[in-house]
Coordinates of C-alpha atoms and ligand atoms in Angstrom, one line a residue:
M1 CA -86.0 -27.4 -28.8
G2 CA -83.8 -29.8 -30.7
K3 CA -83.5 -33.1 -32.4
K4 CA -81.9 -35.4 -29.9
N5 CA -81.8 -39.1 -30.3
I6 CA -84.5 -40.4 -27.9
V7 CA -85.9 -43.7 -26.8
F8 CA -89.3 -43.9 -25.1
V9 CA -90.1 -47.0 -23.1
G10 CA -93.7 -47.8 -22.1
I11 CA -97.1 -48.0 -23.7
L12 CA -97.3 -47.1 -27.4
A13 CA -100.6 -46.9 -29.2
S14 CA -101.3 -46.3 -32.9
S15 CA -103.5 -47.5 -35.7
D16 CA -102.5 -49.7 -38.6
S17 CA -106.0 -49.2 -40.2
L18 CA -109.6 -48.3 -39.4
E19 CA -110.0 -51.8 -37.9
K20 CA -106.7 -52.3 -36.3
L21 CA -105.5 -50.4 -33.2
K22 CA -102.2 -51.5 -31.9
I23 CA -101.4 -51.0 -28.2
N24 CA -98.3 -52.5 -26.7
Y25 CA -95.6 -52.2 -24.0
G26 CA -92.4 -51.6 -25.8
Y27 CA -89.9 -49.0 -27.0
I28 CA -89.5 -46.6 -29.8
A29 CA -86.2 -45.1 -30.9
I30 CA -85.9 -41.8 -32.7
E31 CA -82.9 -40.5 -34.6
Q32 CA -82.8 -37.2 -36.3
G33 CA -86.6 -36.9 -36.0
K34 CA -87.2 -40.3 -37.6
I35 CA -88.4 -43.6 -36.1
T36 CA -85.5 -46.0 -36.5
K37 CA -86.5 -48.9 -34.3
T38 CA -89.4 -50.2 -32.3
G39 CA -89.9 -53.5 -30.4
S40 CA -90.6 -55.2 -27.1
I41 CA -89.4 -54.2 -23.6
K42 CA -87.1 -57.3 -23.7
E43 CA -85.5 -56.2 -26.9
F44 CA -85.0 -52.7 -25.5
E45 CA -83.2 -54.2 -22.4
R46 CA -81.0 -56.4 -24.7
L47 CA -80.1 -53.4 -26.9
A48 CA -79.6 -51.1 -23.9
E49 CA -77.2 -53.6 -22.4
S50 CA -75.2 -53.9 -25.5
G51 CA -74.8 -50.1 -25.6
T52 CA -77.0 -49.4 -28.7
F53 CA -78.6 -46.5 -26.9
S54 CA -75.6 -44.8 -25.4
G55 CA -75.9 -41.1 -25.9
Y56 CA -79.7 -41.3 -26.3
Q57 CA -82.1 -39.6 -24.0
I58 CA -84.1 -42.4 -22.5
I59 CA -87.6 -41.6 -21.4
K60 CA -89.3 -44.3 -19.3
L61 CA -93.0 -43.7 -19.2
S62 CA -94.9 -44.1 -15.9
A63 CA -97.8 -46.6 -15.6
N64 CA -100.3 -43.8 -16.5
Q65 CA -98.5 -42.4 -19.6
F66 CA -98.4 -43.5 -23.2
I67 CA -97.3 -42.3 -26.6
I68 CA -99.7 -41.8 -29.6
P69 CA -99.2 -40.3 -33.0
G70 CA -99.8 -36.5 -33.3
F71 CA -103.3 -35.4 -34.3
V72 CA -104.0 -34.3 -37.9
D73 CA -106.5 -31.5 -38.5
C74 CA -107.5 -31.8 -42.2
H75 CA -109.6 -28.7 -42.3
T76 CA -109.5 -25.4 -40.4
H77 CA -109.7 -21.7 -41.0
A78 CA -106.9 -19.9 -39.2
P79 CA -108.3 -16.3 -39.8
Q80 CA -111.6 -17.3 -38.2
F81 CA -110.3 -18.1 -34.7
P82 CA -111.3 -14.7 -33.3
N83 CA -114.9 -15.6 -34.2
I84 CA -115.0 -19.0 -32.4
G85 CA -118.4 -19.3 -30.6
L86 CA -120.0 -16.4 -32.4
G87 CA -123.0 -16.3 -34.7
L88 CA -123.5 -20.0 -34.8
D89 CA -127.3 -19.6 -34.8
R90 CA -127.2 -18.8 -38.5
P91 CA -127.1 -21.1 -41.5
L92 CA -123.9 -21.3 -43.6
L93 CA -124.5 -18.7 -46.2
E94 CA -125.8 -16.1 -43.8
W95 CA -123.0 -16.9 -41.3
L96 CA -120.4 -16.4 -44.0
A97 CA -121.8 -13.1 -45.1
K98 CA -122.4 -11.6 -41.7
Y99 CA -119.6 -13.0 -39.6
T100 CA -116.9 -14.6 -41.6
F101 CA -116.2 -12.5 -44.7
P102 CA -116.0 -9.2 -42.6
L103 CA -113.5 -10.8 -40.2
E104 CA -111.4 -12.3 -42.9
K105 CA -111.2 -9.0 -44.7
R106 CA -109.2 -7.7 -41.7
Y107 CA -106.2 -9.9 -42.7
K108 CA -105.1 -7.3 -45.2
D109 CA -103.4 -5.9 -42.1
T110 CA -100.4 -8.1 -41.8
E111 CA -99.7 -7.1 -38.3
F112 CA -103.1 -8.3 -37.2
A113 CA -102.6 -11.5 -39.2
A114 CA -99.2 -12.1 -37.6
K115 CA -100.6 -11.7 -34.1
V116 CA -103.6 -14.0 -34.6
Y117 CA -101.8 -16.7 -36.5
D118 CA -99.0 -17.0 -34.0
Q119 CA -101.6 -17.7 -31.3
V120 CA -103.5 -20.1 -33.6
V121 CA -100.4 -22.3 -34.4
Q122 CA -99.4 -22.4 -30.7
R123 CA -102.9 -23.3 -29.6
L124 CA -103.1 -26.1 -32.0
L125 CA -99.8 -27.5 -31.0
R126 CA -100.7 -27.3 -27.4
N127 CA -103.8 -29.4 -28.2
G128 CA -101.7 -32.0 -30.0
T129 CA -102.4 -31.0 -33.6
T130 CA -99.0 -31.7 -35.1
T131 CA -100.3 -31.4 -38.7
A132 CA -102.9 -28.8 -39.8
C133 CA -104.4 -28.2 -43.2
Y134 CA -105.3 -24.5 -43.1
F135 CA -107.4 -22.1 -45.1
G136 CA -105.9 -18.6 -44.8
S137 CA -107.6 -15.5 -46.1
L138 CA -107.7 -13.8 -49.6
H139 CA -104.5 -12.0 -48.9
V140 CA -101.1 -13.2 -50.0
D141 CA -99.0 -11.3 -47.4
G142 CA -101.5 -12.0 -44.5
T143 CA -101.5 -15.7 -45.3
L144 CA -97.7 -15.7 -45.5
E145 CA -97.8 -14.7 -41.9
L146 CA -99.4 -18.0 -41.1
V147 CA -96.7 -19.8 -43.1
K148 CA -94.1 -17.9 -41.0
S149 CA -95.8 -18.9 -37.7
A150 CA -96.0 -22.6 -38.7
I151 CA -92.3 -22.5 -39.5
K152 CA -91.4 -20.6 -36.3
H153 CA -93.2 -23.1 -34.1
H154 CA -92.3 -26.2 -36.1
Q155 CA -95.8 -27.3 -37.0
R156 CA -96.4 -29.5 -40.0
A157 CA -98.8 -27.4 -42.1
L158 CA -100.5 -27.3 -45.5
I159 CA -101.5 -23.7 -46.1
G160 CA -103.8 -22.1 -48.7
K161 CA -104.4 -18.6 -49.7
V162 CA -108.2 -18.5 -50.2
S163 CA -109.4 -17.8 -53.7
M164 CA -112.7 -16.0 -54.4
N165 CA -113.8 -14.0 -57.5
K166 CA -117.6 -13.7 -57.1
E167 CA -119.0 -10.5 -55.8
N168 CA -120.4 -10.4 -52.3
D169 CA -121.8 -7.8 -49.9
A170 CA -118.6 -7.6 -47.9
G171 CA -116.6 -6.7 -51.0
Y172 CA -114.4 -9.7 -50.1
Y173 CA -113.2 -11.0 -53.5
N174 CA -110.6 -10.5 -56.2
N175 CA -110.7 -10.1 -60.0
T176 CA -109.8 -13.3 -61.8
K177 CA -106.6 -12.3 -63.4
Q178 CA -105.2 -10.7 -60.2
E179 CA -106.4 -13.7 -58.2
L180 CA -104.5 -16.2 -60.3
A181 CA -101.4 -14.1 -60.2
D182 CA -101.7 -13.8 -56.4
V183 CA -102.1 -17.6 -56.0
E184 CA -99.0 -18.3 -58.1
T185 CA -97.0 -15.7 -56.0
F186 CA -98.2 -17.3 -52.8
V187 CA -97.3 -20.9 -54.0
K188 CA -93.9 -19.7 -55.1
S189 CA -93.2 -17.9 -51.9
V190 CA -94.1 -20.9 -49.7
I191 CA -91.9 -23.1 -51.9
S192 CA -89.0 -20.6 -51.6
Y193 CA -88.9 -21.1 -47.8
Q194 CA -87.8 -24.7 -48.5
N195 CA -89.2 -25.8 -45.2
E196 CA -89.7 -29.5 -45.0
L197 CA -92.8 -29.3 -42.9
V198 CA -94.8 -26.6 -44.8
E199 CA -96.4 -26.8 -48.2
P200 CA -98.8 -24.6 -50.2
V201 CA -102.3 -25.7 -51.1
V202 CA -104.4 -24.2 -53.9
T203 CA -107.6 -23.2 -52.2
P204 CA -110.8 -22.3 -54.2
R205 CA -113.1 -21.4 -51.3
F206 CA -116.2 -23.2 -52.8
A207 CA -118.3 -23.1 -56.0
V208 CA -120.4 -20.3 -54.5
S209 CA -117.4 -18.0 -54.4
C210 CA -115.5 -19.1 -57.6
D211 CA -116.5 -19.2 -61.2
K212 CA -115.4 -21.7 -63.7
E213 CA -112.7 -19.5 -65.2
L214 CA -111.1 -19.1 -61.8
M215 CA -111.4 -22.8 -60.9
D216 CA -109.9 -23.8 -64.3
G217 CA -106.9 -21.5 -63.7
L218 CA -106.5 -22.8 -60.1
S219 CA -106.5 -26.4 -61.4
E220 CA -103.7 -25.4 -63.8
I221 CA -101.6 -23.9 -61.1
A222 CA -102.1 -26.9 -58.8
N223 CA -101.0 -29.2 -61.6
K224 CA -98.0 -27.0 -62.5
Y225 CA -96.6 -27.1 -58.9
N226 CA -98.0 -30.5 -58.1
S227 CA -99.6 -29.0 -55.1
K228 CA -102.6 -30.1 -53.2
I229 CA -106.0 -28.5 -53.7
Q230 CA -108.7 -28.0 -51.1
S231 CA -112.3 -26.7 -51.0
H232 CA -115.7 -27.3 -49.6
I233 CA -118.4 -29.6 -51.0
S234 CA -122.1 -30.3 -50.3
E235 CA -122.1 -28.8 -46.8
N236 CA -125.6 -27.3 -46.7
L237 CA -128.8 -27.7 -48.7
S238 CA -129.2 -24.0 -49.6
E239 CA -125.6 -23.9 -50.8
I240 CA -126.1 -27.0 -53.0
E241 CA -129.3 -25.4 -54.5
Y242 CA -127.4 -22.2 -55.2
V243 CA -124.5 -24.0 -56.8
L244 CA -126.9 -26.1 -59.1
Q245 CA -128.8 -22.9 -60.0
T246 CA -125.7 -21.0 -61.0
N247 CA -124.2 -24.0 -62.9
P248 CA -127.2 -25.3 -65.0
D249 CA -125.0 -27.4 -67.2
C250 CA -123.7 -29.4 -64.3
K251 CA -125.6 -32.4 -62.9
S252 CA -124.3 -32.2 -59.4
Y253 CA -122.1 -30.2 -57.0
G254 CA -119.3 -32.7 -57.6
D255 CA -119.7 -32.2 -61.4
V256 CA -119.0 -28.5 -61.0
Y257 CA -115.6 -29.3 -59.6
N258 CA -115.0 -32.2 -62.0
K259 CA -115.6 -29.9 -65.0
S260 CA -112.8 -27.7 -63.7
Q261 CA -110.5 -30.7 -63.3
I262 CA -109.9 -30.2 -59.6
L263 CA -110.9 -33.6 -58.5
N264 CA -107.8 -35.8 -58.2
N265 CA -105.7 -37.6 -55.6
R266 CA -104.2 -34.4 -54.3
C267 CA -107.6 -32.9 -53.6
I268 CA -109.2 -32.6 -50.1
M269 CA -112.8 -31.7 -49.9
A270 CA -114.4 -30.6 -46.6
H271 CA -117.8 -31.6 -45.3
A272 CA -119.4 -33.8 -48.0
V273 CA -122.6 -34.1 -45.9
H274 CA -125.2 -34.5 -48.7
L275 CA -123.4 -36.3 -51.5
T276 CA -125.4 -38.5 -53.8
D277 CA -124.3 -42.1 -54.6
E278 CA -123.1 -40.8 -58.0
E279 CA -121.0 -38.1 -56.4
L280 CA -119.5 -40.6 -53.9
T281 CA -118.5 -42.8 -56.9
L282 CA -117.0 -39.8 -58.7
L283 CA -114.9 -38.7 -55.7
S284 CA -113.8 -42.3 -55.1
A285 CA -112.8 -42.8 -58.7
K286 CA -110.8 -39.6 -58.7
G287 CA -109.0 -40.4 -55.4
V288 CA -110.4 -37.3 -53.6
S289 CA -110.1 -37.3 -49.8
V290 CA -112.8 -36.0 -47.4
A291 CA -112.3 -33.9 -44.3
H292 CA -115.1 -34.7 -41.9
C293 CA -116.1 -31.7 -39.8
P294 CA -118.8 -32.8 -37.3
A295 CA -118.7 -29.7 -35.1
S296 CA -119.5 -27.2 -37.7
N297 CA -122.0 -29.5 -39.5
T298 CA -123.9 -29.5 -36.2
R299 CA -123.4 -25.9 -35.1
L300 CA -124.5 -24.4 -38.5
K301 CA -127.2 -27.1 -38.8
S302 CA -125.8 -28.2 -42.1
G303 CA -126.6 -31.9 -41.5
L304 CA -125.4 -35.2 -40.0
C305 CA -122.6 -36.4 -42.3
P306 CA -122.8 -40.2 -42.9
V307 CA -119.1 -40.9 -42.5
R308 CA -119.5 -44.6 -42.6
R309 CA -121.1 -44.3 -46.0
I310 CA -118.2 -42.2 -47.3
I311 CA -115.6 -44.7 -45.9
D312 CA -117.5 -47.6 -47.4
S313 CA -117.4 -45.8 -50.8
N314 CA -113.6 -46.2 -50.6
I315 CA -112.9 -42.6 -49.9
T316 CA -110.1 -41.7 -47.5
V317 CA -111.4 -39.7 -44.6
G318 CA -109.7 -37.5 -42.0
L319 CA -111.1 -35.1 -39.4
G320 CA -111.4 -31.4 -39.5
T321 CA -112.3 -28.9 -36.7
D322 CA -113.4 -26.3 -39.3
V323 CA -113.1 -23.4 -36.9
A324 CA -115.1 -21.1 -36.7
G325 CA -118.0 -23.0 -38.1
G326 CA -116.7 -25.5 -35.6
D327 CA -116.6 -24.2 -32.1
N328 CA -113.6 -26.2 -30.9
A329 CA -110.1 -26.2 -32.2
S330 CA -109.1 -29.6 -30.7
I331 CA -109.1 -32.8 -32.6
L332 CA -110.1 -34.7 -29.4
D333 CA -113.4 -32.8 -29.7
A334 CA -113.6 -33.8 -33.4
I335 CA -113.1 -37.4 -32.4
R336 CA -116.0 -37.2 -29.8
R337 CA -118.3 -35.4 -32.2
T338 CA -117.5 -38.0 -34.9
M339 CA -118.7 -40.7 -32.5
D340 CA -121.8 -38.7 -31.5
V341 CA -123.0 -37.7 -35.0
S342 CA -122.4 -41.2 -36.4
T343 CA -124.3 -42.7 -33.4
C344 CA -127.2 -40.3 -34.0
L345 CA -127.4 -41.6 -37.5
E346 CA -127.5 -45.2 -36.3
M347 CA -130.2 -44.4 -33.7
Q348 CA -132.2 -42.8 -36.5
G349 CA -132.2 -46.2 -38.3
R350 CA -129.0 -46.5 -40.3
P351 CA -127.5 -49.8 -39.1
K352 CA -123.8 -49.9 -38.4
Y353 CA -123.3 -46.2 -39.1
S354 CA -121.8 -45.5 -35.7
L355 CA -118.0 -45.2 -35.4
N356 CA -116.4 -46.4 -32.2
W357 CA -113.5 -44.6 -30.4
R358 CA -110.9 -46.8 -32.0
E359 CA -112.2 -45.9 -35.5
A360 CA -112.4 -42.2 -34.6
F361 CA -108.9 -42.3 -33.3
Y362 CA -107.7 -43.8 -36.6
L363 CA -109.4 -41.0 -38.5
A364 CA -107.7 -38.4 -36.2
T365 CA -104.2 -39.8 -36.9
L366 CA -103.4 -42.2 -39.8
G367 CA -106.7 -41.5 -41.6
G368 CA -105.9 -37.8 -41.6
A369 CA -102.3 -38.4 -42.7
Q370 CA -103.5 -40.5 -45.6
A371 CA -106.2 -37.9 -46.6
L372 CA -103.4 -35.4 -46.9
N373 CA -101.2 -37.9 -48.8
L374 CA -98.8 -37.9 -45.8
G375 CA -99.5 -41.6 -44.9
D376 CA -96.0 -42.6 -45.8
R377 CA -94.5 -39.9 -43.6
I378 CA -96.7 -39.7 -40.5
G379 CA -99.8 -41.1 -38.8
N380 CA -98.4 -44.1 -36.9
F381 CA -95.2 -45.5 -35.6
D382 CA -93.9 -47.5 -38.6
V383 CA -90.1 -47.5 -38.8
G384 CA -88.9 -44.8 -41.3
K385 CA -91.7 -42.4 -40.5
D386 CA -91.2 -39.0 -38.9
F387 CA -91.8 -38.9 -35.2
D388 CA -94.9 -36.7 -34.8
A389 CA -96.2 -37.8 -31.4
L390 CA -97.9 -36.9 -28.2
L391 CA -96.9 -38.0 -24.7
V392 CA -100.1 -38.3 -22.7
D393 CA -100.3 -38.5 -19.0
V394 CA -103.8 -39.6 -18.1
Y395 CA -103.6 -38.3 -14.5
A396 CA -101.7 -35.1 -15.3
K397 CA -102.0 -32.2 -12.9
G398 CA -105.3 -30.5 -13.2
S399 CA -106.6 -33.2 -15.5
Q400 CA -110.4 -33.9 -15.7
I401 CA -109.7 -37.6 -15.4
D402 CA -110.1 -38.9 -11.9
Q403 CA -107.5 -41.3 -10.6
F404 CA -109.2 -44.6 -10.1
A405 CA -107.6 -47.4 -8.3
G406 CA -109.5 -49.7 -10.6
A407 CA -112.7 -51.4 -9.4
L408 CA -111.7 -54.6 -11.3
E409 CA -108.4 -56.3 -11.5
K410 CA -106.8 -55.6 -14.9
T411 CA -104.0 -57.2 -16.9
D412 CA -101.4 -54.8 -18.1
D413 CA -102.8 -54.9 -21.6
E414 CA -106.3 -54.1 -20.4
H415 CA -104.9 -51.3 -18.3
A416 CA -103.2 -49.8 -21.4
V417 CA -106.4 -49.9 -23.5
E418 CA -108.4 -48.3 -20.7
L419 CA -105.9 -45.5 -20.4
L420 CA -106.3 -44.6 -24.0
E421 CA -110.0 -45.0 -23.9
K422 CA -110.2 -42.6 -20.8
F423 CA -108.1 -40.0 -22.6
I424 CA -110.2 -40.2 -25.8
F425 CA -113.4 -39.6 -23.9
L426 CA -112.3 -37.3 -21.1
G427 CA -108.8 -35.9 -21.9
D428 CA -107.8 -32.4 -22.8
D429 CA -104.7 -30.4 -23.5
R430 CA -103.6 -30.7 -19.9
N431 CA -103.1 -34.5 -20.5
I432 CA -100.9 -33.8 -23.5
V433 CA -97.7 -33.2 -21.6
Q434 CA -95.2 -33.4 -24.6
V435 CA -95.7 -32.8 -28.3
Y436 CA -93.1 -33.7 -30.9
V437 CA -93.1 -32.8 -34.6
K438 CA -90.4 -34.6 -36.6
G439 CA -88.6 -35.2 -33.3
N440 CA -88.7 -31.5 -32.3
L441 CA -90.1 -31.0 -28.8
V442 CA -92.7 -28.3 -29.4
K443 CA -94.6 -28.6 -26.1
D444 CA -93.3 -29.7 -22.7
T445 CA -95.2 -29.7 -19.5
L446 CA -93.9 -33.1 -18.3
Ligands
GUN1 N1 -117.9 -22.8 -47.2 C1 -117.2 -21.8 -47.8 N2 -116.5 -21.1 -46.9 C2 -116.7 -21.7 -45.7 C3 -116.2 -21.5 -44.4 O1 -115.4 -20.5 -44.1 N3 -116.6 -22.3 -43.4 C4 -117.5 -23.3 -43.7 N4 -117.8 -24.1 -42.7 N5 -118.0 -23.6 -44.9 C5 -117.6 -22.8 -45.9
FE2 FE1 -114.5 -24.9 -43.8

């Protein structure tokens, strides 16, 4: 583990935008965790000859390897990992009451929290998630264990202590005054670590669990510390009905959040499956980002989220695994489900709603970075950005991807595109042989 100066030479793939995937043979130089130069193989050879890279570790990729930006998970629940795969035959509100709240209550026990969170962080890094935006539990100390694990394993992380003040059967909520005090304690504690990779996020669970007084207070705290704010919106029809019933003065789900002033350009909302045109216009005008969570939207039968419609409304979108509503912690899975759900919508008669693999790859990298306001720091290989990246070996040992001699003759450029395409559709953590976060090597099975 360390921040050496490194040069990779070989295939580099990253997105400039939703429409533009860049794949080229070249080099990328990293100093002190930052990208300082990129260019062609010819330029590399010239610079290498003139001694520019003396003292650098030079990694020449094989013909079946490439470098891509690290994956960004814009929405996941760290305390729910022990429940992955359980109870997914129930709709959202029942699933929360029966499975989720009772499990999350256990994180009062900081020892239990530390044990689970250390595994969660390592599991995500192993799967190439270099940045994660996490919901913790209601507990300050338990959620600080997640902060410590992210710091220990060098993951870039946005972490929120979940806020809830409405009574529920599990007895999993806090009184308003105590909750606001706890959130401020949590935010201050995270800031006091002065870790460049980890930041606090104010986290009202959703309008079902928080009343207006709490959300107003949370909005003030987020503004005071200029922190991000995350929640859930319009995931499930019964949830929406309940929110509208309990907020009769609000004309929509989005309006409930807007009245508490939590919609702004530091705000990330998960799901957004059933938004009206008016709500899309509101979120876009306020600069809110959306975390698209296709796995849990399908598993909990919440709905097929029309991502293309959200993107076309000028809203920044990233991907979320949403464990344990989602049954898979890997962003590669989220990429595939994004393609599948959007394709289902198109097959049901919504022209042009499907997203192709290049677009889904953008959402998993630069799109996610932009959704978390980290687009100037990570997400692709622009000079000056931090080096958060994955070294992928398409034919790594044990890989699911069969080595194919190639039925057709391919140019080098066609070969490079096909390698990435194969990985997107068939790859898994075994193909991710190295993971870097800000130049720190955090996984190495090369
Ligand atoms: N809405 C409020 N809490 C949750 C949660 O934990 N998971 C999901 N999928 N939706 C929620
Ligand atoms: Fe969620």
